[in-house]
């Protein structure tokens, strides 16, 4: 591969983690352009690629027939030369070294715009502390992604907790030729709030204590809390608190772990909910990071009359993770990403760089009355029922 | 491209155990070894005892769940008693021999965290002896049960890969070198290289060594230093035994070397262990080994090869395990050709041959050796001996010139320094002392023929006046001197006559050799008593 046509990424920029590797590879698969990532995880205690990155990379390489140079443990330089994306049936076994959700995130960008539908089975860890849990993908991220055109359905066939793993998720992907952007500036009316506790191979009273604490702190009715004993290898315990609105859903997660009391796990979840409710912004810290990529993909598409490219969202605070992601997307895609500080939150706007070819939809992005918008401005205070 | 990592380990019958779901909350080393984020095991050869088959299968399936990249192969190895060293070692050794290692394609790790301590020791030994050509993997539990944070270490037994250890070894080696050189900072490159080799061989080998070199080059000294170096490194526990084979003559030679038992021969009133026995677990230095008689050579060969030999008069062989260093200034190859030295014995002691150069070939080492000799005298006498700067540079200038032959090498240097130190006023050697010493050395090193000539002149001067000698032809002077020398060595005129006329007397009927000699001496006005008197009281 000629160096000239290759984009070189500094893997140590910003928070310098595995996200840079996954996003770069995911977009390389979409664009068909080779990338070279240097200084991967430089400055970390264990620099270079770890197994979880390798599993995600290998999955991405498989769906687009990519050639990789430097895809080995501790490697700090990786070249990824993608071929054409091949939609179809895939089964990835990632063990506990790679989280199933992180692998899915890496292959999704290419498959949601592929020529044909795909069906993916991923076996391994579905719920571990260092990756978004499956429920987050299913409840929060995928509904938003599906509003952009594709139809991605994910189901959990088996739970895979750390360290035993053994989980299994099943994902079907109906791709969309074009990704339609959106503006997400308002939560909309509150639809529901609830809490759910997963427990496996552990005394049930752990879940009961967590439920009790959640109910008290979040003012939940008994019918709004469910305890869900699940079958899995090894012990597992998670606490979810979900806030569903008209336009968006937020899911807070607490991980039960050795050395941390049930009450503390519940409190961690409550804390995340309180953080989310501090501002009226609809997009939580993690979601901001997740939707930037599809939004930037839509903004990078060639101009057509019908498709809205890019969009905007309001988010309470930008993590270092997210600002790194923004910088990376600016490097990888022909997009403009602007962050405007508002009184209590931030407005992030993602737009095409070829603004002279503004189409109807782009113009309407700033028009609150546009029917092309998914979500409209409604100056209402956020729900305070919690 | 790094190679795929293959792991070899023994199933831990306690640590890896567990059937219920809560096994996942415990640290199971064999499973955990496949879960490290920065270590990918592509194959795991898991050895287990036949009775632990179920446990091994469960561990294999759990590994498959957490690390689908890892192919686990179970090997049933019957140790019977995992604490029996012999059984475990042979079981693992058999596995190692049969296993198709391919170190070009794969990298191997040996998991030494699981299994009985004996199994761990055996794995270590097999890795150290390269029967298991891999590095050791040591895993450790997380700081708290059920938490992440289990750690691992890869230990390479190739010690040269560790910088700190390498420098430590280098320092130790340097100490060894300095030690062999008795702390003398020698500058001669050939000699320094030689000492480096000797140091390596001395540390690594117990095989015989042969030190060649001219007399006085320091063979005995070096042998003793080698012994002391080996004893410091605890390779030898016995003593240093040295003998000059030139002093071993006749019947006593066998007995001196190999010992005898009481009553072996007349005068053998007690058991004598012999030098080889005295050198048991120590070092035997046989100097001038070329002088050894044929019987002794044969016996010595057996003693070296079998570490056993038969003392004189004994019915049973005795054992002695000694390190042999042989010294010689003779060309042993030549001696073999002439049939004076056994070829097989030479081959046996010739494995490591070190040729010590003479002092004349190491002129740059004169200065440090001069300091060493001066210091030695100071140490021995308790009086500080020094040289003035002029004296020192004068001595070195001459000593390093081609005028200085140093025929007896360090023996000459030592003698020179001793003489200068003895004659020096108030322990300070002056330029005049040096000049005198140089003259003495020059005389000592005069070519052999002139020396003989002068010796014969001496012989004449002892019995004749200078005037009388000056009246003699050179022809007569030389002949008379030779005759006088023989006479001085003999006890009677008859004995001298027999030696002087040894050839011609064979063809004569009457043997009046003393008369012939008496008449010859009379020509110069000399009688037997003139000579004999001198001979009895040498000056």
Coordinates of N, CA and C in Angstrom, one line a residue, chain B residues 65-147:
Chain B
X65 N -14.1 -21.2 26.8 CA -15.1 -20.1 27.0 C -14.4 -18.7 27.1
X66 N -13.4 -18.7 27.9 CA -12.8 -17.3 28.1 C -11.8 -16.9 27.1
X67 N -11.2 -17.9 26.4 CA -10.2 -17.6 25.4 C -10.3 -18.6 24.2
X68 N -11.3 -18.3 23.3 CA -11.5 -19.2 22.2 C -10.3 -19.3 21.3
X69 N -9.3 -18.4 21.4 CA -8.1 -18.5 20.6 C -7.2 -19.6 21.0
X70 N -7.4 -20.1 22.2 CA -6.5 -21.1 22.8 C -7.0 -22.5 22.5
X71 N -6.1 -23.3 21.9 CA -6.4 -24.7 21.7 C -5.8 -25.5 22.8
X72 N -6.6 -26.2 23.6 CA -6.1 -26.9 24.8 C -6.0 -28.4 24.4
X73 N -4.9 -29.0 24.6 CA -4.7 -30.4 24.4 C -4.4 -31.0 25.8
X74 N -5.1 -32.1 26.1 CA -4.9 -32.7 27.4 C -3.9 -33.9 27.2
X75 N -3.0 -34.0 28.1 CA -2.1 -35.2 28.1 C -2.1 -35.9 29.4
X76 N -2.5 -37.1 29.4 CA -2.6 -37.9 30.6 C -1.2 -38.4 30.9
X77 N -0.6 -38.0 32.0 CA 0.7 -38.4 32.4 C 0.6 -39.0 33.8
X78 N 1.0 -40.3 33.9 CA 0.9 -40.9 35.3 C 2.1 -40.7 36.1
X79 N 2.0 -39.9 37.1 CA 3.1 -39.6 38.0 C 3.1 -40.6 39.2
X80 N 1.9 -41.2 39.4 CA 1.7 -42.0 40.5 C 1.9 -41.2 41.8
X81 N 3.0 -40.8 42.1 CA 3.2 -40.0 43.3 C 3.8 -38.7 42.8
X82 N 3.0 -37.6 42.8 CA 3.5 -36.3 42.3 C 4.6 -35.7 43.2
X83 N 4.9 -36.3 44.3 CA 6.0 -35.8 45.2 C 7.3 -36.7 45.1
X84 N 7.2 -37.7 44.2 CA 8.4 -38.5 44.0 C 9.2 -38.0 42.9
X85 N 10.4 -37.5 43.2 CA 11.2 -36.7 42.2 C 11.5 -37.6 41.0
X86 N 11.9 -38.8 41.2 CA 12.3 -39.7 40.1 C 11.1 -39.9 39.1
X87 N 10.0 -40.3 39.7 CA 8.8 -40.5 38.9 C 8.4 -39.3 38.1
X88 N 8.3 -38.2 38.8 CA 7.9 -37.0 38.1 C 8.9 -36.6 37.0
X89 N 10.1 -36.6 37.4 CA 11.1 -36.2 36.4 C 11.1 -37.1 35.2
X90 N 11.0 -38.4 35.4 CA 11.0 -39.3 34.2 C 9.7 -39.1 33.4
X91 N 8.6 -38.9 34.1 CA 7.3 -38.6 33.4 C 7.4 -37.4 32.5
X92 N 7.9 -36.3 33.1 CA 8.0 -35.0 32.3 C 9.1 -35.1 31.3
X93 N 10.2 -35.8 31.6 CA 11.3 -36.0 30.7 C 10.8 -36.7 29.4
X94 N 10.0 -37.7 29.7 CA 9.5 -38.5 28.6 C 8.6 -37.7 27.7
X95 N 7.7 -36.9 28.3 CA 6.8 -36.0 27.6 C 7.7 -35.0 26.7
X96 N 8.7 -34.4 27.4 CA 9.5 -33.4 26.7 C 10.2 -34.1 25.5
X97 N 10.7 -35.3 25.6 CA 11.4 -35.9 24.5 C 10.5 -36.3 23.4
X98 N 9.3 -36.6 23.7 CA 8.3 -37.0 22.7 C 7.7 -35.8 22.0
X99 N 7.7 -34.7 22.7 CA 6.9 -33.5 22.1 C 7.6 -32.9 20.9
X100 N 6.9 -32.7 19.9 CA 7.6 -32.1 18.7 C 7.8 -30.6 18.8
X101 N 8.8 -30.2 19.5 CA 9.0 -28.8 19.6 C 9.5 -28.2 18.3
X102 N 9.0 -27.0 18.0 CA 9.5 -26.4 16.8 C 9.7 -24.9 17.2
X103 N 10.9 -24.7 17.6 CA 11.2 -23.3 18.2 C 11.4 -22.3 17.1
X104 N 11.5 -22.7 15.8 CA 11.5 -21.7 14.7 C 10.1 -21.1 14.5
X105 N 9.1 -21.9 14.7 CA 7.7 -21.5 14.4 C 7.0 -21.0 15.7
X106 N 7.4 -21.5 16.8 CA 6.6 -21.2 18.0 C 7.5 -20.8 19.2
X107 N 6.9 -20.1 20.1 CA 7.6 -19.8 21.3 C 6.9 -20.6 22.4
X108 N 7.7 -21.1 23.3 CA 7.2 -22.0 24.4 C 7.3 -21.3 25.7
X109 N 6.3 -21.5 26.5 CA 6.3 -21.1 27.9 C 6.0 -22.3 28.8
X110 N 6.7 -22.3 29.9 CA 6.4 -23.4 30.8 C 5.8 -22.9 32.1
X111 N 4.6 -23.3 32.3 CA 3.8 -22.8 33.5 C 4.3 -23.5 34.8
X112 N 4.9 -22.7 35.6 CA 5.5 -23.4 36.8 C 4.7 -23.0 38.1
X113 N 3.5 -22.5 37.9 CA 2.7 -22.1 39.1 C 1.9 -23.2 39.6
X114 N 1.5 -24.1 38.8 CA 0.6 -25.2 39.2 C 1.5 -26.5 39.4
X115 N 0.8 -27.5 40.0 CA 1.5 -28.8 40.2 C 2.2 -28.8 41.5
X116 N 2.6 -30.0 41.9 CA 3.3 -30.1 43.2 C 4.7 -29.4 43.1
X117 N 5.3 -29.1 44.2 CA 6.6 -28.4 44.2 C 7.6 -29.3 43.4
X118 N 7.5 -30.6 43.6 CA 8.4 -31.5 42.9 C 8.2 -31.3 41.4
X119 N 6.9 -31.3 41.0 CA 6.7 -31.1 39.5 C 7.2 -29.8 39.0
X120 N 7.1 -28.7 39.9 CA 7.6 -27.4 39.5 C 9.1 -27.4 39.3
X121 N 9.7 -28.1 40.3 CA 11.2 -28.2 40.2 C 11.6 -29.0 39.0
X122 N 10.9 -30.1 38.7 CA 11.3 -30.8 37.5 C 11.1 -30.0 36.2
X123 N 10.0 -29.3 36.2 CA 9.8 -28.4 35.0 C 10.9 -27.4 34.9
X124 N 11.3 -26.9 36.0 CA 12.4 -25.9 36.0 C 13.7 -26.5 35.5
X125 N 14.0 -27.7 36.0 CA 15.2 -28.4 35.6 C 15.2 -28.7 34.1
X126 N 14.0 -29.2 33.6 CA 13.9 -29.5 32.2 C 14.0 -28.3 31.3
X127 N 13.6 -27.2 31.8 CA 13.7 -25.9 31.1 C 15.1 -25.5 31.1
X128 N 15.8 -25.6 32.2 CA 17.2 -25.2 32.4 C 18.1 -26.0 31.5
X129 N 17.7 -27.3 31.4 CA 18.6 -28.2 30.5 C 18.1 -28.2 29.1
X130 N 17.2 -27.3 28.8 CA 16.7 -27.1 27.4 C 16.0 -28.3 26.9
X131 N 15.6 -29.3 27.7 CA 14.7 -30.4 27.3 C 13.4 -29.8 26.9
X132 N 13.0 -28.8 27.7 CA 11.8 -28.0 27.4 C 12.4 -26.6 27.0
X133 N 12.4 -26.4 25.6 CA 13.1 -25.2 25.1 C 12.2 -24.0 25.2
X134 N 11.9 -23.6 26.4 CA 11.1 -22.4 26.6 C 11.4 -21.6 27.8
X135 N 10.7 -20.5 28.0 CA 10.9 -19.7 29.1 C 9.8 -20.1 30.2
X136 N 10.0 -19.7 31.4 CA 9.1 -20.0 32.5 C 8.0 -19.0 32.6
X137 N 6.8 -19.4 32.8 CA 5.7 -18.5 33.1 C 5.3 -18.7 34.5
X138 N 5.4 -17.6 35.3 CA 5.0 -17.7 36.7 C 3.8 -16.7 36.8
X139 N 2.6 -17.3 37.2 CA 1.4 -16.5 37.4 C 1.2 -16.3 38.9
X140 N 0.5 -15.2 39.2 CA 0.2 -15.0 40.6 C -1.2 -14.6 40.8
X141 N -1.8 -14.8 42.0 CA -3.2 -14.5 42.2 C -3.5 -13.0 42.2
X142 N -4.7 -12.6 42.0 CA -5.0 -11.2 42.2 C -4.9 -10.8 43.6
X143 N -4.8 -9.5 43.9 CA -4.6 -9.1 45.3 C -5.7 -9.5 46.2
X144 N -7.0 -9.6 45.6 CA -8.1 -10.1 46.4 C -8.9 -11.1 45.6
X145 N -9.3 -12.1 46.2 CA -10.1 -13.2 45.6 C -11.2 -12.6 44.8
X146 N -11.4 -13.1 43.5 CA -12.5 -12.7 42.7 C -12.3 -11.4 42.0
X147 N -11.2 -10.7 42.3 CA -10.9 -9.4 41.6 C -10.0 -9.6 40.4

